Amino acid sequence: MKYLSEYRSPEIVDALLKQINTTVKGNWNIMEVCGGQTHSLVKNGLLNMLPHNIQMIHGPGCPVCVTPVNLIDKAVYLAMNHNVILCSFGDMIRVPGSEMSLLEAKAKGADIRILYSPLEAVKIAKENPQREVVFFAVGFETTAPANALSVIHAHREGVKNYSILTSHVLVPPAMEAIMNDEECNVHGFLGAGHVCTIMGMNEYYPIVEKHKVPIVITGFEPVDLLEGILMVVKQLEQKEYKLENQYTRVVEHDGNKNAINVIDTIFEVTNREWRGIGEIPFSGYQVKNDYSTYDANKKFNINIAEVHEDPTCLSGDVMKGKIKPYQCPNFVSKCTPVKPLGAPMVSSEGACAAYYHYNMATAVNE
Amino acid sequence: MCLAIPGKIQSIQTLYNGTVKMAKVSFGGIIKEASLEMVPAAAVGDYVLVHVGVAISKVNEEEAAKVFSYLKEAGELDELYDTEMNIEVLNYKDTN
Ligand code: SF4
């Protein structure tokens, strides 16, 4: 493997690992809540390089993985039953719904388009005035400005045949829910770098204080991750709990004000269901009433029954850190990226898929 | 999904009486449109981190080059290619 970038330079990686090794004394569980970080930890083999007494727990950091089955069913329903062009990010389309995924709906003739940006969906709406265009707006705070902006653009241009089906989730309430879980065994967090690029760091102070848990906002490249882990371990060994920022080159303390304004124009905070975890209070965005004509949930009468997860999928336990993906009895045997039983096996940022792709079928650090 | 890719602003177009700024951004030669509404101070020649068609922060050239080369080596740039919308591929030039 070639190491061109210094963010994965073997010398720097080795130096950081040495420092981690000499610092760590206790047994610590550190959770990352960013699928990009999970992917990078697994892909770059960092989990195997860390000392045995540091366990990384892969939290609910993949928006695709926590989108409820019911919403996927709604997207499929819209695509199949209406005069709709259903647009989505690529990761969403293979996620199993209760009957089918969007990909299977596409094979049955539904007009489903994979886009790079929600702003492209507004263009499609302009070009197809006789059709309804719906963007399946999933994501964490990082993606919220783009989804909100698509509504603002549509509104400015008087595009009436555009709406979004929102499944927006927020990271801090999920961290709070994890810490409130009695079986929680998380000692420290890596905060998601790009989420904080938008929202800044302010929301994390109350979590640090209330739960006396260190949080280090961290980037996603190997050197970033090791530095973030080292910063958390230092705090834990010194019995400190602070909010720190490893990713200062991108994250400003107060985030991006313009982005926060755009989010506040279109969205308001609501309770939201997380696939595999359940409802978390105030953990998502919904479209504000002023813009309800852009809310696909209100625009279309979508009456479909609530359905539940394949009961044998243990994704909730994986995301809460109770088990590792390879401890799920379905892992590899019944559940693979080609035939996924649960969402974490679908997205490349899901913990199960990351373990599958990088051959982590056997125990790590054990 | 929360990936942000650094690219260089090639040109800027102002729409709706100046309220919307859209840029053509080059990601190692692949040109895509990105909104500059979150980073209004960004100018032609600047580097920005772009997430799903929206620039979310400015970065310096060195940081942009390092991150881009990391993403490329790691094979993380698929989302630039995997979509159905018009992607203009110009003469491929590495940013390094
Ligand atoms: S391996 Fe498959 S069935 Fe098991 S938790 Fe992961 S996604 Fe669910």
Coordinates of C-alpha atoms and ligand atoms in Angstrom, one line a residue:
Chain A
M1 CA 0.0 0.0 0.0
K2 CA 1.3 3.4 -0.9
Y3 CA 1.3 6.1 1.7
L4 CA 1.2 9.4 -0.1
S5 CA -0.7 11.5 2.4
E6 CA 0.8 12.4 5.7
Y7 CA -2.6 11.8 7.3
R8 CA -1.8 8.1 7.0
S9 CA 2.0 8.3 7.1
P10 CA 3.3 5.1 8.8
E11 CA 5.9 7.1 10.9
I12 CA 3.2 9.4 12.3
V13 CA 0.8 6.4 12.8
D14 CA 3.6 4.5 14.7
A15 CA 4.5 7.5 16.8
L16 CA 0.9 8.0 17.8
L17 CA 0.4 4.3 18.6
K18 CA 3.5 4.4 20.8
Q19 CA 2.1 7.3 22.7
I20 CA -1.2 5.7 23.1
N21 CA 0.5 2.5 24.4
T22 CA 2.5 4.4 27.0
T23 CA -0.4 6.5 28.1
V24 CA -3.1 3.8 28.5
K25 CA -3.4 2.0 31.8
G26 CA -7.1 1.2 32.3
N27 CA -9.6 -0.6 30.1
W28 CA -11.5 1.9 28.0
N29 CA -14.4 1.8 25.6
I30 CA -14.4 4.7 23.2
M31 CA -17.4 5.2 20.9
E32 CA -17.2 7.0 17.5
V33 CA -20.6 8.3 16.2
C34 CA -19.6 8.8 12.6
G35 CA -19.8 6.2 9.9
G36 CA -16.9 7.8 8.1
Q37 CA -14.8 7.2 11.2
T38 CA -16.0 3.6 11.5
H39 CA -15.2 2.9 7.9
S40 CA -11.7 4.5 8.2
L41 CA -10.9 2.7 11.5
V42 CA -11.7 -0.7 10.0
K43 CA -10.4 -0.1 6.5
N44 CA -7.0 1.2 7.6
G45 CA -6.6 -1.6 10.1
L46 CA -6.4 0.7 13.1
L47 CA -8.6 -1.6 15.2
N48 CA -5.9 -4.2 15.1
M49 CA -3.2 -1.8 15.9
L50 CA -4.7 -0.3 19.1
P51 CA -3.7 -1.8 22.4
H52 CA -6.0 -4.6 23.7
N53 CA -7.4 -2.5 26.5
I54 CA -8.9 0.1 24.1
Q55 CA -12.1 -1.1 22.5
M56 CA -13.7 1.1 19.8
I57 CA -17.5 0.9 19.9
H58 CA -19.2 1.8 16.6
G59 CA -22.1 3.9 17.5
P60 CA -25.2 4.9 15.4
G61 CA -23.1 7.0 13.2
C62 CA -24.5 6.1 9.8
P63 CA -27.6 8.0 8.8
V64 CA -28.5 5.3 6.2
C65 CA -28.4 2.6 8.9
V66 CA -30.7 4.4 11.3
T67 CA -33.4 5.4 8.8
P68 CA -36.5 3.4 9.9
V69 CA -37.9 0.7 7.7
N70 CA -41.1 2.6 7.6
L71 CA -39.5 5.5 5.9
I72 CA -38.0 3.3 3.3
D73 CA -41.4 1.7 2.7
K74 CA -42.8 5.3 2.3
A75 CA -40.2 6.1 -0.3
V76 CA -40.9 2.8 -2.2
Y77 CA -44.6 3.5 -2.0
L78 CA -44.2 7.0 -3.4
A79 CA -42.0 5.8 -6.2
M80 CA -44.4 2.9 -7.1
N81 CA -47.8 4.6 -6.7
H82 CA -47.5 8.1 -7.8
N83 CA -46.4 10.1 -10.7
V84 CA -43.2 10.5 -8.8
I85 CA -39.5 10.8 -9.7
L86 CA -37.9 9.6 -6.4
C87 CA -34.4 10.9 -6.0
S88 CA -31.9 9.6 -3.4
F89 CA -28.3 9.4 -2.4
G90 CA -26.7 6.2 -3.7
D91 CA -26.3 4.6 -0.3
M92 CA -30.0 4.5 0.4
I93 CA -31.2 2.5 -2.5
R94 CA -30.1 -0.9 -1.5
V95 CA -31.4 -0.7 2.1
P96 CA -34.1 -3.3 2.6
G97 CA -37.6 -2.1 3.3
S98 CA -40.2 -4.4 4.6
E99 CA -41.2 -5.6 1.2
M100 CA -38.4 -4.3 -1.1
S101 CA -35.6 -1.8 -1.4
L102 CA -35.7 1.2 -3.7
L103 CA -33.4 -0.7 -6.0
E104 CA -36.0 -3.5 -6.3
A105 CA -38.7 -0.9 -6.9
K106 CA -36.5 0.5 -9.7
A107 CA -36.3 -2.9 -11.3
K108 CA -40.1 -3.0 -11.2
G109 CA -40.3 0.2 -13.2
A110 CA -40.3 3.0 -10.6
D111 CA -38.5 6.1 -11.6
I112 CA -35.7 6.3 -9.1
R113 CA -32.6 8.4 -9.6
I114 CA -29.4 8.4 -7.7
L115 CA -28.1 11.9 -7.2
Y116 CA -24.9 13.5 -5.8
S117 CA -26.8 16.5 -4.4
P118 CA -30.3 17.4 -3.5
L119 CA -29.8 20.6 -5.5
E120 CA -29.9 18.5 -8.6
A121 CA -33.3 17.2 -7.7
V122 CA -34.7 20.8 -7.9
K123 CA -33.3 21.0 -11.4
I124 CA -35.0 17.7 -12.3
A125 CA -38.3 19.1 -10.9
K126 CA -37.9 22.2 -13.1
E127 CA -37.3 20.1 -16.2
N128 CA -40.3 17.8 -15.5
P129 CA -43.1 20.2 -14.5
Q130 CA -45.7 17.5 -15.1
R131 CA -44.2 15.1 -12.6
E132 CA -43.7 15.2 -8.8
V133 CA -40.1 15.1 -7.7
V134 CA -39.3 13.9 -4.2
F135 CA -35.8 13.9 -2.6
F136 CA -35.3 11.3 0.1
A137 CA -33.5 13.6 2.5
V138 CA -31.6 11.5 4.9
G139 CA -28.5 12.5 6.9
F140 CA -27.0 14.0 10.0
E141 CA -26.4 17.7 10.6
T142 CA -23.7 17.7 7.9
T143 CA -26.3 17.1 5.2
A144 CA -29.1 19.2 6.6
P145 CA -27.9 22.5 5.0
A146 CA -27.9 20.9 1.6
N147 CA -31.4 19.4 2.0
A148 CA -32.7 22.7 3.5
L149 CA -31.1 24.6 0.7
S150 CA -32.9 22.5 -1.9
V151 CA -36.2 23.6 -0.4
I152 CA -35.1 27.3 -0.4
H153 CA -34.0 27.1 -4.0
A154 CA -37.3 25.5 -5.0
H155 CA -39.2 28.1 -3.1
R156 CA -37.2 31.0 -4.7
E157 CA -37.8 29.6 -8.2
G158 CA -41.4 28.9 -7.6
V159 CA -40.9 25.2 -8.2
K160 CA -44.1 23.6 -6.9
N161 CA -43.6 20.0 -7.9
Y162 CA -40.7 19.4 -5.5
S163 CA -40.7 18.0 -2.0
I164 CA -38.5 16.2 0.5
L165 CA -39.1 13.0 2.5
T166 CA -37.1 13.8 5.6
S167 CA -35.3 11.4 7.9
H168 CA -32.9 13.8 9.5
V169 CA -31.2 12.6 12.6
L170 CA -29.1 14.6 15.1
V171 CA -25.9 13.3 16.8
P172 CA -25.9 14.9 20.3
P173 CA -29.3 13.5 21.4
A174 CA -28.2 10.0 20.3
M175 CA -25.1 10.4 22.4
E176 CA -27.3 11.5 25.3
A177 CA -29.6 8.4 24.8
I178 CA -26.6 6.1 24.7
M179 CA -25.2 7.6 28.0
N180 CA -28.7 7.3 29.6
D181 CA -28.9 3.6 28.8
E182 CA -28.3 1.7 32.0
E183 CA -26.2 -0.9 30.2
C184 CA -24.0 1.8 28.7
N185 CA -20.3 1.0 28.9
V186 CA -19.0 4.0 26.9
H187 CA -16.1 5.9 28.7
G188 CA -15.4 8.5 26.0
F189 CA -16.5 9.7 22.6
L190 CA -14.9 10.8 19.4
G191 CA -17.2 13.5 18.1
A192 CA -18.0 13.6 14.4
G193 CA -15.9 16.2 12.6
H194 CA -18.1 17.2 9.8
V195 CA -21.2 17.3 11.9
C196 CA -19.4 19.9 14.1
T197 CA -18.1 21.8 11.0
I198 CA -21.8 22.8 10.6
M199 CA -23.1 22.9 14.2
G200 CA -20.0 23.8 16.2
M201 CA -19.2 22.4 19.6
N202 CA -21.6 24.1 21.9
E203 CA -24.1 21.2 22.1
Y204 CA -21.6 18.9 23.6
Y205 CA -20.7 20.8 26.8
P206 CA -23.9 19.7 28.6
I207 CA -23.2 16.0 27.7
V208 CA -19.6 16.2 29.0
E209 CA -20.8 17.9 32.2
K210 CA -23.8 15.7 32.9
H211 CA -22.2 12.4 32.2
K212 CA -18.6 13.3 33.1
V213 CA -17.5 11.8 29.8
P214 CA -14.6 13.1 27.6
I215 CA -15.6 14.1 24.0
V216 CA -13.0 14.9 21.4
I217 CA -14.2 16.3 18.1
T218 CA -12.1 14.3 15.5
G219 CA -11.5 14.0 11.8
F220 CA -11.7 10.8 9.9
E221 CA -8.2 10.1 8.5
P222 CA -6.0 7.6 10.3
V223 CA -3.8 10.2 11.9
D224 CA -6.8 12.2 13.0
L225 CA -8.4 9.2 14.5
L226 CA -5.3 8.1 16.5
E227 CA -4.8 11.6 17.7
G228 CA -8.4 11.8 18.8
I229 CA -8.2 8.4 20.6
L230 CA -4.9 9.6 22.3
M231 CA -6.6 12.8 23.5
V232 CA -9.6 10.8 25.0
V233 CA -7.2 8.3 26.6
K234 CA -5.1 11.1 28.2
Q235 CA -8.3 12.6 29.7
L236 CA -9.5 9.2 31.0
E237 CA -6.2 8.4 32.6
Q238 CA -6.1 11.7 34.3
K239 CA -9.7 11.3 35.4
E240 CA -10.6 14.4 33.4
Y241 CA -13.7 15.1 31.3
K242 CA -13.5 17.9 28.8
L243 CA -14.7 18.8 25.4
E244 CA -11.7 19.1 23.0
N245 CA -11.2 19.6 19.3
Q246 CA -8.7 17.5 17.4
Y247 CA -10.0 18.7 14.1
T248 CA -9.3 22.4 14.5
R249 CA -8.2 22.7 10.9
V250 CA -11.8 22.3 9.8
V251 CA -14.1 22.7 12.9
E252 CA -14.7 26.2 14.3
H253 CA -16.0 26.5 17.8
D254 CA -19.4 28.0 16.8
G255 CA -19.7 26.0 13.5
N256 CA -20.9 27.6 10.3
K257 CA -23.4 30.3 11.0
N258 CA -24.8 30.5 7.5
A259 CA -25.4 26.8 7.5
I260 CA -27.1 26.9 10.8
N261 CA -29.4 29.8 9.6
V262 CA -30.4 27.8 6.5
I263 CA -31.2 24.8 8.7
D264 CA -33.3 27.0 11.1
T265 CA -35.2 28.5 8.2
I266 CA -36.5 25.2 6.9
F267 CA -36.3 22.6 9.8
E268 CA -37.5 22.3 13.4
V269 CA -36.4 19.7 15.9
T270 CA -38.7 16.7 16.4
N271 CA -38.7 13.3 18.1
R272 CA -37.4 10.7 15.7
E273 CA -37.3 6.9 15.4
W274 CA -33.8 5.4 14.9
R275 CA -33.7 2.1 13.2
G276 CA -32.5 -0.6 15.6
I277 CA -32.6 1.8 18.6
G278 CA -36.1 3.2 18.9
E279 CA -37.5 6.7 19.4
I280 CA -35.1 9.3 20.7
P281 CA -36.6 12.6 21.9
F282 CA -35.7 15.8 20.0
S283 CA -33.3 13.8 17.8
G284 CA -34.4 14.8 14.3
Y285 CA -35.5 17.5 12.0
Q286 CA -38.8 17.9 10.2
V287 CA -39.9 20.6 7.7
K288 CA -41.4 23.6 9.4
N289 CA -45.1 24.4 8.8
D290 CA -44.3 27.5 6.7
Y291 CA -42.8 25.2 4.2
S292 CA -45.2 22.3 4.5
T293 CA -45.9 22.3 0.7
Y294 CA -42.3 20.9 0.4
D295 CA -42.9 18.2 2.9
A296 CA -43.6 14.9 1.1
N297 CA -45.1 13.5 4.2
K298 CA -47.8 16.2 4.2
K299 CA -48.1 16.6 0.4
F300 CA -48.9 13.0 -0.3
N301 CA -51.3 10.9 1.7
I302 CA -48.9 8.1 2.6
N303 CA -50.9 5.5 4.5
I304 CA -48.7 2.5 5.2
A305 CA -48.6 0.3 8.2
E306 CA -45.7 0.6 10.6
V307 CA -43.6 -2.5 10.3
H308 CA -40.8 -3.8 12.3
E309 CA -37.3 -4.9 11.8
D310 CA -36.3 -8.5 11.0
P311 CA -36.3 -9.6 14.6
T312 CA -33.1 -11.6 14.2
C313 CA -31.1 -8.5 13.2
L314 CA -29.2 -7.2 16.2
S315 CA -28.2 -3.9 14.7
G316 CA -29.4 -2.0 17.8
D317 CA -27.0 -4.1 20.0
V318 CA -24.2 -3.4 17.5
M319 CA -24.8 0.3 17.6
K320 CA -25.0 0.5 21.3
G321 CA -21.8 -1.4 21.6
K322 CA -23.2 -4.4 23.3
I323 CA -21.9 -6.8 20.6
K324 CA -19.5 -6.6 17.7
P325 CA -20.9 -7.3 14.2
Y326 CA -19.2 -10.7 14.1
Q327 CA -21.1 -11.7 17.3
C328 CA -24.4 -11.5 15.4
P329 CA -25.4 -15.0 14.5
N330 CA -26.5 -13.8 11.0
F331 CA -23.2 -12.1 10.2
V332 CA -21.8 -13.7 7.0
S333 CA -24.1 -16.7 7.3
K334 CA -27.4 -15.2 6.6
C335 CA -26.5 -11.5 6.2
T336 CA -24.1 -10.1 3.6
P337 CA -23.9 -6.9 1.7
V338 CA -25.5 -8.6 -1.3
K339 CA -28.4 -9.9 0.8
P340 CA -28.5 -7.7 3.8
L341 CA -30.9 -8.4 6.7
G342 CA -30.3 -5.0 8.4
A343 CA -29.1 -1.6 7.4
P344 CA -25.6 -1.7 8.9
M345 CA -24.8 -4.4 6.4
V346 CA -25.8 -2.2 3.5
S347 CA -24.0 1.1 3.7
S348 CA -20.3 1.1 3.4
E349 CA -20.3 3.2 6.6
G350 CA -22.3 0.6 8.5
A351 CA -20.3 -1.3 11.1
C352 CA -21.5 -4.7 9.8
A353 CA -20.5 -3.9 6.2
A354 CA -17.2 -2.4 7.3
Y355 CA -16.4 -5.6 9.2
Y356 CA -17.5 -7.8 6.3
H357 CA -15.5 -6.0 3.6
Y358 CA -12.3 -5.9 5.5
N359 CA -12.5 -9.4 6.7
M360 CA -13.1 -8.8 10.3
A361 CA -15.1 -12.0 10.7
T362 CA -13.0 -13.0 13.6
A363 CA -12.6 -11.4 17.0
V364 CA -10.5 -8.2 17.2
N365 CA -8.5 -7.4 20.2
E366 CA -9.5 -10.6 22.0
Chain B
M1 CA -22.3 9.6 3.5
C2 CA -20.9 12.5 5.6
L3 CA -17.8 12.7 3.4
A4 CA -16.7 16.1 2.4
I5 CA -14.4 16.4 -0.6
P6 CA -12.0 19.3 -1.1
G7 CA -12.0 21.0 -4.5
K8 CA -10.9 24.2 -6.1
I9 CA -13.3 26.9 -7.2
Q10 CA -13.0 27.6 -10.9
S11 CA -15.8 30.1 -11.5
I12 CA -18.7 31.6 -9.7
Q13 CA -22.1 32.4 -10.9
T14 CA -24.5 34.7 -9.0
L15 CA -28.2 34.1 -9.3
Y16 CA -31.4 35.7 -8.0
N17 CA -30.0 39.2 -7.6
G18 CA -26.9 38.0 -5.8
T19 CA -28.6 35.9 -3.2
V20 CA -27.4 32.6 -4.5
K21 CA -23.8 31.9 -5.4
M22 CA -23.1 28.7 -7.4
A23 CA -19.6 27.7 -8.2
K24 CA -18.0 25.2 -10.6
V25 CA -15.6 23.3 -8.4
S26 CA -12.8 21.0 -9.7
F27 CA -12.2 17.8 -7.8
G28 CA -8.9 16.6 -9.4
G29 CA -10.3 17.5 -12.8
I30 CA -13.9 16.4 -12.3
I31 CA -16.0 19.5 -12.4
K32 CA -19.2 19.7 -10.3
E33 CA -21.5 22.5 -9.3
A34 CA -21.5 23.5 -5.6
S35 CA -23.5 26.2 -3.7
L36 CA -21.3 28.8 -1.9
E37 CA -24.2 30.0 0.3
M38 CA -22.5 28.6 3.4
V39 CA -19.2 30.1 2.6
P40 CA -20.0 33.4 1.0
A41 CA -16.5 34.8 1.3
A42 CA -15.0 32.0 -0.9
A43 CA -13.6 33.3 -4.2
V44 CA -12.3 31.8 -7.5
G45 CA -9.0 29.9 -6.7
D46 CA -10.0 29.1 -3.1
Y47 CA -10.4 25.6 -1.9
V48 CA -13.6 24.4 -0.2
L49 CA -14.8 21.3 1.4
V50 CA -17.9 20.2 -0.5
H51 CA -20.5 17.9 0.9
V52 CA -23.4 16.8 -1.4
G53 CA -23.2 19.8 -3.6
V54 CA -22.8 22.4 -0.8
A55 CA -19.5 24.0 0.2
I56 CA -19.4 23.8 4.0
S57 CA -16.0 25.3 4.8
K58 CA -12.9 26.8 3.3
V59 CA -9.6 25.0 3.6
N60 CA -6.1 25.9 2.6
E61 CA -4.5 24.5 -0.5
E62 CA -2.1 22.2 1.4
E63 CA -4.9 20.7 3.5
A64 CA -7.0 20.3 0.3
A65 CA -4.2 18.5 -1.5
K66 CA -3.5 16.2 1.5
V67 CA -7.2 15.3 2.0
F68 CA -7.8 14.8 -1.7
S69 CA -4.8 12.5 -2.1
Y70 CA -5.9 10.5 1.0
L71 CA -9.5 10.1 -0.3
K72 CA -8.2 9.1 -3.7
E73 CA -5.7 6.5 -2.4
A74 CA -8.4 5.1 -0.1
G75 CA -10.8 4.8 -3.0
E76 CA -13.4 7.1 -1.4
L77 CA -14.3 9.3 -4.3
D78 CA -16.9 7.0 -5.8
E79 CA -19.7 9.5 -5.1
L80 CA -18.2 11.8 -7.6
Y81 CA -18.7 9.2 -10.3
D82 CA -21.6 7.1 -9.3
T83 CA -24.5 9.4 -10.0
E84 CA -26.6 9.9 -13.0
M85 CA -26.5 13.6 -13.4
N86 CA -24.3 15.3 -15.9
I87 CA -20.7 15.0 -14.7
E88 CA -18.2 16.7 -16.9
V89 CA -14.9 15.0 -16.9
L90 CA -12.3 17.4 -18.2
N91 CA -8.7 16.6 -19.0
Y92 CA -7.8 14.6 -15.9
K93 CA -5.3 16.5 -13.8
D94 CA -4.2 15.5 -10.4
T95 CA -4.3 18.2 -7.7
N96 CA -1.0 17.1 -6.3
Ligands
SF4_1 S1 -24.9 -8.8 10.7 FE1 -26.8 -8.3 9.6 S2 -28.4 -9.2 10.9 FE2 -26.6 -9.0 12.2 S3 -26.7 -7.0 13.1 FE3 -25.5 -6.7 11.3 S4 -27.0 -6.1 9.8 FE4 -28.2 -7.0 11.5

